[in-house]
Every structure is written in C-alpha cells, then in structure tokens.
PDB file of C-alpha atoms in Angstrom:
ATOM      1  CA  UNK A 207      39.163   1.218 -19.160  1.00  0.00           C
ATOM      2  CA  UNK A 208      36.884   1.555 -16.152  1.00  0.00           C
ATOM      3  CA  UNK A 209      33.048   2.258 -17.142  1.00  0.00           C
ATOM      4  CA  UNK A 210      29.973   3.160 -15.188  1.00  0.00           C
ATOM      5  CA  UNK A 211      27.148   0.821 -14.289  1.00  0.00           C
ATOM      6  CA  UNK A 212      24.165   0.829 -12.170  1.00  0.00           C
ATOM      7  CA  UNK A 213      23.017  -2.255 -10.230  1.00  0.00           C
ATOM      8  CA  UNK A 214      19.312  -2.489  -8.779  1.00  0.00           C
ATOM      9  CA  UNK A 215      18.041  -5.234  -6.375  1.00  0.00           C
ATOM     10  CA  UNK A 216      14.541  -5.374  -6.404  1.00  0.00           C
ATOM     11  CA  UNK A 217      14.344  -6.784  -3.151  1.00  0.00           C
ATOM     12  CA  UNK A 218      15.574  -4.346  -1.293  1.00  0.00           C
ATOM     13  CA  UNK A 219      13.671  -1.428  -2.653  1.00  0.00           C
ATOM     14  CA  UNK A 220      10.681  -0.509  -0.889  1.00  0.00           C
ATOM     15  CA  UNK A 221       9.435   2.374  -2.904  1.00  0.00           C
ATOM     16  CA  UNK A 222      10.161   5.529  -1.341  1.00  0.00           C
ATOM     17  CA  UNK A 223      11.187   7.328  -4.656  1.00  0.00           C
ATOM     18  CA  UNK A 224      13.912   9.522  -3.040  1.00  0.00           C
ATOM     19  CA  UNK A 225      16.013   8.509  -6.778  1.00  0.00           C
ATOM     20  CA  UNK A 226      13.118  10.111  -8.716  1.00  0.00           C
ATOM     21  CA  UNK A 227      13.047  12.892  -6.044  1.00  0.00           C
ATOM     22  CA  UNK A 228      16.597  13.112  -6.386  1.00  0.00           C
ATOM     23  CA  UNK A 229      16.202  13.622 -10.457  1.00  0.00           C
ATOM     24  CA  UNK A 230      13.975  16.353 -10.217  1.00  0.00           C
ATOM     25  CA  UNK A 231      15.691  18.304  -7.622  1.00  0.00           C
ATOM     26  CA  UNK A 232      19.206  18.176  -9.850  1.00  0.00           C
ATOM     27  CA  UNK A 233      17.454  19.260 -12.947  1.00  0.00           C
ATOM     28  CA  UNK A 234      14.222  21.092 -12.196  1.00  0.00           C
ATOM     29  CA  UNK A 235      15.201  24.625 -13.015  1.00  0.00           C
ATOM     30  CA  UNK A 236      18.788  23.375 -13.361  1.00  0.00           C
ATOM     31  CA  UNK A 237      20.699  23.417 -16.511  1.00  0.00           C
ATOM     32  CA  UNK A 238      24.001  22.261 -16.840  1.00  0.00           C
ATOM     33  CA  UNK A 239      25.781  23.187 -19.964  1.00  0.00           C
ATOM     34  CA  UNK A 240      27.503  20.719 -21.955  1.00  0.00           C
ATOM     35  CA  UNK A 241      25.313  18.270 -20.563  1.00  0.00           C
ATOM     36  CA  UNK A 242      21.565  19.329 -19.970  1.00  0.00           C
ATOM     37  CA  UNK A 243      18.879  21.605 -20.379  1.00  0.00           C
ATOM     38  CA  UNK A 244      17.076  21.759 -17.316  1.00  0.00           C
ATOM     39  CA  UNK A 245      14.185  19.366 -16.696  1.00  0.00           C
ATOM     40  CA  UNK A 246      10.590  20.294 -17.161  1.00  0.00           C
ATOM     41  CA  UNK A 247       8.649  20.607 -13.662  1.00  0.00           C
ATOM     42  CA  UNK A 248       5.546  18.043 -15.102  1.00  0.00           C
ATOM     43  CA  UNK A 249       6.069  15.481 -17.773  1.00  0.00           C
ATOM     44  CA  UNK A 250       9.484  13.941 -17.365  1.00  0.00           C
ATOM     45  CA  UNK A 251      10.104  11.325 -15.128  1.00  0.00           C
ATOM     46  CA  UNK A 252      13.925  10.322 -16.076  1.00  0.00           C
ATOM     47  CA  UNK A 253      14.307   8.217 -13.484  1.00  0.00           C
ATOM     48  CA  UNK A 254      11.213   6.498 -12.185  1.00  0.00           C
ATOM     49  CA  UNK A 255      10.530   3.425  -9.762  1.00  0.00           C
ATOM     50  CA  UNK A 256       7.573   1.579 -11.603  1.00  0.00           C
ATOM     51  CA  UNK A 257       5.167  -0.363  -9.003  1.00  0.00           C
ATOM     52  CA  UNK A 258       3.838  -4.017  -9.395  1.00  0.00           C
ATOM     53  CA  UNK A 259       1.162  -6.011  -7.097  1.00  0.00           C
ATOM     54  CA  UNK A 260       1.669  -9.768  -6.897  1.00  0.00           C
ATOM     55  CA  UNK A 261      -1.342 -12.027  -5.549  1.00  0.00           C
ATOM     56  CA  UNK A 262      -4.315 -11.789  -3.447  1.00  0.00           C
ATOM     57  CA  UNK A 263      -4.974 -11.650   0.161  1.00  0.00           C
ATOM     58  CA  UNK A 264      -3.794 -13.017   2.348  1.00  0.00           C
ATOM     59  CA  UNK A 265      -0.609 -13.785   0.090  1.00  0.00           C
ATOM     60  CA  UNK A 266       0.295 -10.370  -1.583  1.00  0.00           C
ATOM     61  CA  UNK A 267       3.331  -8.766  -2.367  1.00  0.00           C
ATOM     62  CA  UNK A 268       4.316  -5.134  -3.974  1.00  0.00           C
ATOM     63  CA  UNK A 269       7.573  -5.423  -6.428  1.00  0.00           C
ATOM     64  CA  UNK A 270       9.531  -2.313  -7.221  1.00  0.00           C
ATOM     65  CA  UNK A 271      11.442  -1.481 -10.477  1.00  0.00           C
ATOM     66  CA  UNK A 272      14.033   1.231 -11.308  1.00  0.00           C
ATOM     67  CA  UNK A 273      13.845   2.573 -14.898  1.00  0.00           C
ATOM     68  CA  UNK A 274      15.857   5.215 -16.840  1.00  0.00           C
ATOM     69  CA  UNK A 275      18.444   5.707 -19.533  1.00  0.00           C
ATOM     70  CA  UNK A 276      19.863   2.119 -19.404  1.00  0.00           C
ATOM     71  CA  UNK A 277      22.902   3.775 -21.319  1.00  0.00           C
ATOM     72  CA  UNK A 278      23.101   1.080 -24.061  1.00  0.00           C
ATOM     73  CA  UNK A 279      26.480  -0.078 -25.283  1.00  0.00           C
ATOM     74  CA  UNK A 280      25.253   0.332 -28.883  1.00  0.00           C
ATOM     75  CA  UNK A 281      22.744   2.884 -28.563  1.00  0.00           C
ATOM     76  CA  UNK A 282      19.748   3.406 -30.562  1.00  0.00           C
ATOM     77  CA  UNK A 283      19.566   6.764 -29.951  1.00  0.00           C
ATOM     78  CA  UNK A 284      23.175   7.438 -31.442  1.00  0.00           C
ATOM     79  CA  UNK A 285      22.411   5.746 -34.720  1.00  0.00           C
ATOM     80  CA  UNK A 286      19.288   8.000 -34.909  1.00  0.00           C
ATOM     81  CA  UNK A 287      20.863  11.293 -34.167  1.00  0.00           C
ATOM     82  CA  UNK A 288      22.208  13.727 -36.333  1.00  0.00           C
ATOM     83  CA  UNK A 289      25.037  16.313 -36.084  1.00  0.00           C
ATOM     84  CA  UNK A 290      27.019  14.208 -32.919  1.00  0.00           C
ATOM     85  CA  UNK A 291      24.122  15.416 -30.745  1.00  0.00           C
ATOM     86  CA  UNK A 292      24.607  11.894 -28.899  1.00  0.00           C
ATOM     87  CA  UNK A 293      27.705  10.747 -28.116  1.00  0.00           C
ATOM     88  CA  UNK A 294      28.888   7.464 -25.650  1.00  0.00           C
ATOM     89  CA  UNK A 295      31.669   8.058 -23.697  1.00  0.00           C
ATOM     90  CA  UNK A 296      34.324   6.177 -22.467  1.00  0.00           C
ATOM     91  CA  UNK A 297      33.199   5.536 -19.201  1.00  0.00           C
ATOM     92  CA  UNK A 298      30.242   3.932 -20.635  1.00  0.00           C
ATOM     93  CA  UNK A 299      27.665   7.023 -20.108  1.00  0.00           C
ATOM     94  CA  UNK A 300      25.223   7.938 -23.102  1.00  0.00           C
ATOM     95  CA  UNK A 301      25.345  11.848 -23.490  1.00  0.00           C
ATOM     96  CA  UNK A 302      22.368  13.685 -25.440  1.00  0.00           C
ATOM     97  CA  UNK A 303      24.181  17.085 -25.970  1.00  0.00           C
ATOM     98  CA  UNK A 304      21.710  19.889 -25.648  1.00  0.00           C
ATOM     99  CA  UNK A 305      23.215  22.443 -28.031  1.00  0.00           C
ATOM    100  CA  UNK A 306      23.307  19.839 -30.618  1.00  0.00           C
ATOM    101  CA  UNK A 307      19.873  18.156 -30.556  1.00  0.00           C
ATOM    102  CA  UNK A 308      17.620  20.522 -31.054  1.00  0.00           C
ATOM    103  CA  UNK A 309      15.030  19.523 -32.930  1.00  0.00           C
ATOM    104  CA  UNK A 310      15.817  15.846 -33.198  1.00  0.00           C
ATOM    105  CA  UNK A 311      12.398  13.731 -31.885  1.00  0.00           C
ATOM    106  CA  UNK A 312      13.808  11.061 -33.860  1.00  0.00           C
ATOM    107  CA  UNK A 313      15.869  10.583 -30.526  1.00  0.00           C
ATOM    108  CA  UNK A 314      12.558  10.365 -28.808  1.00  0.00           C
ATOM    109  CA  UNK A 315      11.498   7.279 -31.201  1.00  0.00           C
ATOM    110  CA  UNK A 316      14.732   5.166 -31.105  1.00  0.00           C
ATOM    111  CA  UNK A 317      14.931   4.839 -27.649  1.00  0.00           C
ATOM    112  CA  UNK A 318      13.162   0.831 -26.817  1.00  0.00           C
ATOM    113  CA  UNK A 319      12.743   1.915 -23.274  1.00  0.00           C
ATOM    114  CA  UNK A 320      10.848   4.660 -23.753  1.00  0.00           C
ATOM    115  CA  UNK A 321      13.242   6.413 -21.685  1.00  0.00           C
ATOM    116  CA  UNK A 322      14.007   9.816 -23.643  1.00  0.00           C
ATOM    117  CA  UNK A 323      11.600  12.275 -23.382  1.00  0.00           C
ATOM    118  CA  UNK A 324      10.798  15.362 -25.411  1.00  0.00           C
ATOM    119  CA  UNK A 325      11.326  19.049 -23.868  1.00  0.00           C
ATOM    120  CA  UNK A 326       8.181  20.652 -26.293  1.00  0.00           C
ATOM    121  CA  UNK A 327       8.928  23.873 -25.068  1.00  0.00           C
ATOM    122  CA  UNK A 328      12.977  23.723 -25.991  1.00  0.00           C
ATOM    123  CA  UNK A 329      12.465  21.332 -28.386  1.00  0.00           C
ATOM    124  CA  UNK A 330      14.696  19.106 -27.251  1.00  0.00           C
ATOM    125  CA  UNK A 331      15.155  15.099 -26.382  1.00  0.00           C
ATOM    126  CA  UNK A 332      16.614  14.667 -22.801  1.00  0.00           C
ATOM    127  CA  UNK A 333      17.474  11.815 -20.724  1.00  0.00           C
ATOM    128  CA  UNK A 334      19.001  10.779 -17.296  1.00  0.00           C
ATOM    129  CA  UNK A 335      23.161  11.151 -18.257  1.00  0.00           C
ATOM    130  CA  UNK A 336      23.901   9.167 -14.804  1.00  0.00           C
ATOM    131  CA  UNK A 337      24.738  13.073 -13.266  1.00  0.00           C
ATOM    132  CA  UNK A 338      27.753  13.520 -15.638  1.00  0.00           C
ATOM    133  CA  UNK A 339      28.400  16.878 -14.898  1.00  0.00           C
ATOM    134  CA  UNK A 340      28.494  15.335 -10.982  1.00  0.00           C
ATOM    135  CA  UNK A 341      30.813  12.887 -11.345  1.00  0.00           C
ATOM    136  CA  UNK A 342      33.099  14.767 -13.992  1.00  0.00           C
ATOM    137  CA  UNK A 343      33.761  17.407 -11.110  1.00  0.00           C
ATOM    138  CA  UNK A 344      34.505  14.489  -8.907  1.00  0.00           C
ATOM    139  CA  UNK A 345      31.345  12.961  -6.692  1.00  0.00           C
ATOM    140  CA  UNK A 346      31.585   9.016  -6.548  1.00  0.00           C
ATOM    141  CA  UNK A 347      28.068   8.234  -7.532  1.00  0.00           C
ATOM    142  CA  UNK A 348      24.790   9.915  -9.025  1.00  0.00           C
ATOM    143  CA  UNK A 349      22.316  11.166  -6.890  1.00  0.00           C
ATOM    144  CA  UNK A 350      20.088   8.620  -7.663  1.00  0.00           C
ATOM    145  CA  UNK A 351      22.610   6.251  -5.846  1.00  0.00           C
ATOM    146  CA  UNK A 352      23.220   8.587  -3.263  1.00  0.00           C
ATOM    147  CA  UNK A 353      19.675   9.369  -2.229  1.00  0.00           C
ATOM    148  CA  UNK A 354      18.669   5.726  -1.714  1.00  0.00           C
ATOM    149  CA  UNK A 355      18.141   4.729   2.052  1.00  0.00           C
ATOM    150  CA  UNK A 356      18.475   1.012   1.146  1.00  0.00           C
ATOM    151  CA  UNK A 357      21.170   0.255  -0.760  1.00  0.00           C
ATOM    152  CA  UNK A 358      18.794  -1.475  -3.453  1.00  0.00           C
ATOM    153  CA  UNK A 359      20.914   1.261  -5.918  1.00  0.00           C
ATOM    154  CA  UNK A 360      24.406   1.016  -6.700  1.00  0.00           C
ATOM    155  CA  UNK A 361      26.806   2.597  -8.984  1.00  0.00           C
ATOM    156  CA  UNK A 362      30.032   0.903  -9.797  1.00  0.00           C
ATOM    157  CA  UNK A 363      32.958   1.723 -11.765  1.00  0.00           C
ATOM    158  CA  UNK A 364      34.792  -1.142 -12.987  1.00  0.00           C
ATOM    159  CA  UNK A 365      36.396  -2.675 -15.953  1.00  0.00           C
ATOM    160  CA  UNK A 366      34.067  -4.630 -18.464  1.00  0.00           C
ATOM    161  CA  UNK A 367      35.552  -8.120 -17.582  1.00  0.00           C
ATOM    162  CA  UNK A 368      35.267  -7.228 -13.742  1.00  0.00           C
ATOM    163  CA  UNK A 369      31.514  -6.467 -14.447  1.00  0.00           C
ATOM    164  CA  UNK A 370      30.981  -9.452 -15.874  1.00  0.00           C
ATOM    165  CA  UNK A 371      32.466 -11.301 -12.618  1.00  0.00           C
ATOM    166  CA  UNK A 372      30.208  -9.447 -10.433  1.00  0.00           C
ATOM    167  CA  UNK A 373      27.048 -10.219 -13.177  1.00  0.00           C
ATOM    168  CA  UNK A 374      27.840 -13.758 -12.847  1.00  0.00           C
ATOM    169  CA  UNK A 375      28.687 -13.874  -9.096  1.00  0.00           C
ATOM    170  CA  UNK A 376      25.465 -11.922  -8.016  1.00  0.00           C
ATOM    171  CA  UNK A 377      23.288 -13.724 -11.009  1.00  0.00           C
ATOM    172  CA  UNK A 378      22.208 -10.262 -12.219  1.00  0.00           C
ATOM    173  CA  UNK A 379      20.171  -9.565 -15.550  1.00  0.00           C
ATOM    174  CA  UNK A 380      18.612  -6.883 -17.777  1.00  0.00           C
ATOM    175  CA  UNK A 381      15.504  -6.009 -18.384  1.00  0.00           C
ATOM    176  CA  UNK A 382      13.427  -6.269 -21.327  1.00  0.00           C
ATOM    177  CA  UNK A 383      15.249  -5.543 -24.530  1.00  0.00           C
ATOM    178  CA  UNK A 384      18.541  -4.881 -22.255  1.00  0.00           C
ATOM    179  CA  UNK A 385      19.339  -8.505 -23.011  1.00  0.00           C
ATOM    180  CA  UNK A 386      20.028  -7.685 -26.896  1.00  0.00           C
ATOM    181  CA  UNK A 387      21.243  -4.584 -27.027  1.00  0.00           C
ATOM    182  CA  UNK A 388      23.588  -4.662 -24.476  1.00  0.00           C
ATOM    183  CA  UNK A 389      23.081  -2.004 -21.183  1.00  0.00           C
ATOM    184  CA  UNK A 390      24.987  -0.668 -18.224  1.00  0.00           C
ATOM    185  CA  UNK A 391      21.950  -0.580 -15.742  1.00  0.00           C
ATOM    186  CA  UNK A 392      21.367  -4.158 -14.289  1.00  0.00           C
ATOM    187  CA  UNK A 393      18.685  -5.761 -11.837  1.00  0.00           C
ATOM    188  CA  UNK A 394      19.399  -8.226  -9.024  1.00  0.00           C
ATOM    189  CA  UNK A 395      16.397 -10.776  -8.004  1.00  0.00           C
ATOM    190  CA  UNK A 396      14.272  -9.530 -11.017  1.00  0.00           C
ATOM    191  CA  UNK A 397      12.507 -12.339 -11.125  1.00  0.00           C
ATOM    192  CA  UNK A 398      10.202 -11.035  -7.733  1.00  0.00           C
ATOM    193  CA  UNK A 399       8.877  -8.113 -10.440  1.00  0.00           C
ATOM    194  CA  UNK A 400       8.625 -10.363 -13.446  1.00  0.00           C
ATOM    195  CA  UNK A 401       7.733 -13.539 -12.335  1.00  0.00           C
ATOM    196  CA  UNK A 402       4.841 -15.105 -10.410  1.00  0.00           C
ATOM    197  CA  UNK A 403       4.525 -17.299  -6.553  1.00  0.00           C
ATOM    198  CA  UNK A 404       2.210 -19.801  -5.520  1.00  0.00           C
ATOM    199  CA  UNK A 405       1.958 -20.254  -1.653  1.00  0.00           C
ATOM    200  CA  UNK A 406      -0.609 -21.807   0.148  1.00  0.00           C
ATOM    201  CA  UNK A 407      -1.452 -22.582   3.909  1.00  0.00           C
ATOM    202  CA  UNK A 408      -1.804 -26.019   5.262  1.00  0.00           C
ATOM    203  CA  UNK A 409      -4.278 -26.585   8.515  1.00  0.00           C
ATOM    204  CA  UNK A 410      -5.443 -29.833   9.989  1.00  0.00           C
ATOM    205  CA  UNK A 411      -8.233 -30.337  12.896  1.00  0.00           C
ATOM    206  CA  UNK A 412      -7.248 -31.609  15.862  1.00  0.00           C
ATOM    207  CA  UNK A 413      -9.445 -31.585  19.256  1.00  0.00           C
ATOM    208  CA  UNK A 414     -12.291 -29.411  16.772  1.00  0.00           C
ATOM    209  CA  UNK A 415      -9.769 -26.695  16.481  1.00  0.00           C
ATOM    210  CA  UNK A 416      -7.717 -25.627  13.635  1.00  0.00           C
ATOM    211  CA  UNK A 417      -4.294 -25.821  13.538  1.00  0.00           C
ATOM    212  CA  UNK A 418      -1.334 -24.679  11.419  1.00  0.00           C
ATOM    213  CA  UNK A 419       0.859 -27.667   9.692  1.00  0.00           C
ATOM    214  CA  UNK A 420       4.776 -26.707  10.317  1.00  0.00           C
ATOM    215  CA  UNK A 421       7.398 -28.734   9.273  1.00  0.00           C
ATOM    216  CA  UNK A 422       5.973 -29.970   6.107  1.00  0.00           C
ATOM    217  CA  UNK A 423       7.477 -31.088   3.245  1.00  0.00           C
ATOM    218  CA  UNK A 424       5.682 -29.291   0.101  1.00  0.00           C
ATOM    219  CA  UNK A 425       7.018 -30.264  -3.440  1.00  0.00           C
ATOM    220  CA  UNK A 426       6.136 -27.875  -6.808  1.00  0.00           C
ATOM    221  CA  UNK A 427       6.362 -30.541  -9.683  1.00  0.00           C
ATOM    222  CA  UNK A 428       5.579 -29.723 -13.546  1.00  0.00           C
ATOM    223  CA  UNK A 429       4.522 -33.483 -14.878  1.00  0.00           C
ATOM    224  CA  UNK A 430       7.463 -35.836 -13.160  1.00  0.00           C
ATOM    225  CA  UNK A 431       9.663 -33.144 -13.218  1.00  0.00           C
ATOM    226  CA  UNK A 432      10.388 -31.340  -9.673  1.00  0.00           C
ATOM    227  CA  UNK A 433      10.392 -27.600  -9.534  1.00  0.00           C
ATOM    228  CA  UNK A 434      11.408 -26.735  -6.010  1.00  0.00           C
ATOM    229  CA  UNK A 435      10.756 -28.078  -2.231  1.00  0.00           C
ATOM    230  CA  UNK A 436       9.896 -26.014   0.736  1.00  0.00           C
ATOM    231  CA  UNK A 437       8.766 -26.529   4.254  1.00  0.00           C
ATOM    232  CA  UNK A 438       5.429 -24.874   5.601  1.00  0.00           C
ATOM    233  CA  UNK A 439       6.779 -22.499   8.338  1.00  0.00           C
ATOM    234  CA  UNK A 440       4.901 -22.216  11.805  1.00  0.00           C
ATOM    235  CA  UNK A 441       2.327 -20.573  10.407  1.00  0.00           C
ATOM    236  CA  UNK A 442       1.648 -23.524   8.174  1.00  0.00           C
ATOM    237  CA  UNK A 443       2.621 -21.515   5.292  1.00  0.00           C
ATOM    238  CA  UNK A 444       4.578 -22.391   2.320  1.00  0.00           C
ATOM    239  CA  UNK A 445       5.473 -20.579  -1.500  1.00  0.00           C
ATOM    240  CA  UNK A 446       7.415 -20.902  -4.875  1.00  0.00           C
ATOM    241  CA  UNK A 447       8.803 -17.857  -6.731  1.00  0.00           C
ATOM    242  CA  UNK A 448      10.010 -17.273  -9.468  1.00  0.00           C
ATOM    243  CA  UNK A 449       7.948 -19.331 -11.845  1.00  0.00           C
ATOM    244  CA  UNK A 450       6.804 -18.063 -15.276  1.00  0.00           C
ATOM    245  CA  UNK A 451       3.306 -16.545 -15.650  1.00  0.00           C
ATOM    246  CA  UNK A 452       0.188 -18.590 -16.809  1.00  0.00           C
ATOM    247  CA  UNK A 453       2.989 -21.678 -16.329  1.00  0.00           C
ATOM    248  CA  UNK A 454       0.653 -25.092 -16.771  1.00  0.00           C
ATOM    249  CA  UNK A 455       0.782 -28.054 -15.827  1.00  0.00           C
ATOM    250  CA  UNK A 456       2.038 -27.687 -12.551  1.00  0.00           C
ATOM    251  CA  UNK A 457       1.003 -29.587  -8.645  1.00  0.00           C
ATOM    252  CA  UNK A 458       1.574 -29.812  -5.308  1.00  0.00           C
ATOM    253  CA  UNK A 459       2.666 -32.569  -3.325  1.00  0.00           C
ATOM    254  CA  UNK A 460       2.302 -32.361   0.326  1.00  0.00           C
ATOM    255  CA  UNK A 461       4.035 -35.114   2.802  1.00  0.00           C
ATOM    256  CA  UNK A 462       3.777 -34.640   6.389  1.00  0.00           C
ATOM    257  CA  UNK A 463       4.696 -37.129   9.337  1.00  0.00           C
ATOM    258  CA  UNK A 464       1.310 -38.232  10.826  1.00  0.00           C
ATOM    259  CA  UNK A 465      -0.727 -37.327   7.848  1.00  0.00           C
ATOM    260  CA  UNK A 466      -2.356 -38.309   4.303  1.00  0.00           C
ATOM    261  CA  UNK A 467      -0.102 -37.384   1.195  1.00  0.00           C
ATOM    262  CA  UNK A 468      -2.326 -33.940  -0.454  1.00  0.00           C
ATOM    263  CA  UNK A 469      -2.243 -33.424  -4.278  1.00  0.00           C
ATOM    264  CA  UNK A 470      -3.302 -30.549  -5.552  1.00  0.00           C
ATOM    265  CA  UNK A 471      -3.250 -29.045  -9.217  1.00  0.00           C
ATOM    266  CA  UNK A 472      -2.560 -25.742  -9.823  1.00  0.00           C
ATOM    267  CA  UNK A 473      -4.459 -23.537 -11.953  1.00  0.00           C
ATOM    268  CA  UNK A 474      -2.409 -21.385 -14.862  1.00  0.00           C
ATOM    269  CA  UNK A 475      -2.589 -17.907 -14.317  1.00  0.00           C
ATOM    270  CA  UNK A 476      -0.421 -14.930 -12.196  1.00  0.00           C
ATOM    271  CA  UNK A 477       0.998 -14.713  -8.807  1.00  0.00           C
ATOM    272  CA  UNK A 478      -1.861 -17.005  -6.810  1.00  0.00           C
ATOM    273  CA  UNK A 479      -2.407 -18.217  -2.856  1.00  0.00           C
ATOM    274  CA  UNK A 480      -4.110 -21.705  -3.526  1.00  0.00           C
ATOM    275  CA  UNK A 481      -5.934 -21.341  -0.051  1.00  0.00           C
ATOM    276  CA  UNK A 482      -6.139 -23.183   2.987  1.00  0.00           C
ATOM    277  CA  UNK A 483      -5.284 -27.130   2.769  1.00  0.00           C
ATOM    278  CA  UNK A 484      -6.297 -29.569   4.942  1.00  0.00           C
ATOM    279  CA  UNK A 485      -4.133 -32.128   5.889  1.00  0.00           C
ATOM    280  CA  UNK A 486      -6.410 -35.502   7.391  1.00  0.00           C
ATOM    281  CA  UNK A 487      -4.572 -38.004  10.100  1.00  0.00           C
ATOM    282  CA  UNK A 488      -3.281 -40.886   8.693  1.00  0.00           C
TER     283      UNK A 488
END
C-alpha cells in the first residue's frame, strides 16, 4: 500500500518559514473534527524550520532544518496513549485524535522529538497530522509542501520498497533518533546542518601585490589517509564539508605548479576558515 512521506533538502531551503506560516494559518482558530483541535495562537510551533550558523567571516554559512511530527513507523506516542487516542494509519500518517486524548500529557513525554505539544487550555496533546483532513478530501500535498517557494519540501506517496529506491538513489537520511525508530520525514544533504567545513584562501606575492592562487590542488588528509581533493577557485578559495565536528588529526596539503608544497594542520573544533595561505615561488 502507498504511504506518505516528506523529503527535505537542506540545501535548498533558505529560511523563509512560509511551512510554519502555512501551519498556523490551517490551524490557528481552525479545528477540524476527527482530526484536530485548533492550534493555540502562541506556544506551538508544529512545524518549525530550526536555524544553524556555520564558521566565521569571511567563510560563513546559515543551514536550515525542517522539524515536526516525523510520523514514526512504531510510534512512541501510540504505545503511551490510552483509549486509541493515537492511531497510525495506513498511509503511514500518525493521528492524535482530539476527542480521545484529553488529558493524556503522557503523549507529550513519549514523543523523542519533542514534537507534540500540550494545548493547557483544552488539555490536550497535538501535533502536525501532515493536513489529514486536506488530503482525505483530496489535495495532493500538505500545505507545508505547498507553501514552499523552493522545492526544498516534498511530499510523496509511494510504496515502502519504492521509498527505499528513492532513499538510496538520492542518499537521504533521518535525523537524530529517526535512524532507530523508523520515520516518514527524511532530509537530503543533512550533512550541511550537522556537519562542519574547513576552507581556506591561498594568496602568493607577485610584483609586491597580492594575488589569489586558482587552479590549485588542495588535499584534506586524516594521518596517510586522504579525505577529499579540491581546487582553489579564482578567488583562491578552497573547502571540505561534511566532516565530523571537533574531527582531529586532520592537514592540508597544498601543490601548485610554480610553487612550494604548504602543510598545514588543522585545529579540532566546528565549522572553521583556516585563513589566508601563502604560497612562496619555487
């Protein structure tokens, strides 16, 4: 049977927030019965695009990350509820059923993305249900999907062994405990929110003026072992992402026609420029 997923690529999100926006303007003073209460006005962010700074100038980049319900295929929400107030449907999409889960905060505490929130004034646990009650009376995606200018969201409805072709064909993962419990929502190019670059710049003096070093061949190595290869571009500029945080024991290597090899170690820590390096005639 075909079930619903959500795909997110990081790298084309640029952090507009027209899903969040979307959210609030379904459920806001909305309810929807059968499927939800309506959403408070301050409190609840059910779907959310979380914000993450990588570097320092001159070499800094802003990551973007979509969270919400991530509809687990063995949710811990269902296991904690009482009285069928959660139910997972065929299509894949977790349900918290208002008229049945009053009451239950316990709902609240199962969730290990923190993304059911509790209604004080109803009493009641609610959640992003992917717009159910939208796509039951026939729209193609959730508004999330719908509202996003970039594409970075996408909502696809597909058979399990299909979605695990597309996983493997556009290298996609989960996020945090997504991996172990199993979830429907999953990221593309991760890696540029959770992960950490090292660039640099390479300049050499010619005449007694500065110049950029293009066309050099820059080598990331950990010990013997080679991590990656760029060339600096025409600004003299060269990076490596994707690397593990506070990763040691890593160097550069710098070989460039007309110049001295450069070593240079790299320091452990986060996302890092290692500066301007000068490249002397050979």
């Amino acid at each position: 049977m075909k079930k619903w997923n959500l795909v997110f690529d990081v790298a084309l999100c640029t952090g507009c927030r027209n899903c969040e926006m979307a959210v609030k303007d379904e459920y806001v003073g909305n309810s929807f019965p059968g499927y939800s209460a309506q959403m408070p006005l301050h409190g609840h962010r059910w779907v959310q695009i979380r914000q993450r700074e990588r570097g320092r100038f001159p070499a800094v980049d802003v990551a973007y990350l979509f969270q919400s319900c991530q509809h687990c295929d063995d949710p811990a929400c269902l296991r904690a509820a009482t009285n069928g107030a959660v139910t997972k449907r065929s299509d894949g999409i977790v349900q918290i059923h208002p008229e049945r889960a009053r009451g239950q905060k316990a709902i609240v505490d199962a969730c290990p993305f923190g993304a059911v929130y509790w209604n004080e004034e109803l009493a009641l646990p609610q959640h992003w249900n992917f717009d159910a009650h939208l796509l039951d009376a026939g729209w193609a995606e959730p508004r999330p999907v719908q509202a996003c200018p970039t594409g970075a969201l996408r909502a696809l409805k597909v058979e399990d062994d299909e979605m695990k072709g597309i996983v493997r064909k556009e290298k996609l993962e989960r996020f945090g405990p997504g991996a172990k419990v199993g979830t429907r929502v999953h990221y593309r190019n991760l890696a540029l929110y959770t992960h950490a670059f090292v660039a640099g710049t390479l300049l050499t003096l010619r005449g007694g003026l500065e110049e950029c070093v293009a066309g050099a061949c820059v080598k990331l190595l950990r010990g013997n072992e080679a991590l990656g290869q760029a060339a600096s571009d025409a600004f003299g500029d060269f990076r490596f992402d994707g690397l593990p945080p506070n990763e040691r024991d890593l160097r550069i290597e710098v070989t460039a026609a007309g110049y001295r090899q450069q070593r240079l170690e790299v320091e452990p820590g986060e996302s890092r420029w290692l500066g301007e390096i000068r490249l002397e005639p050979s």
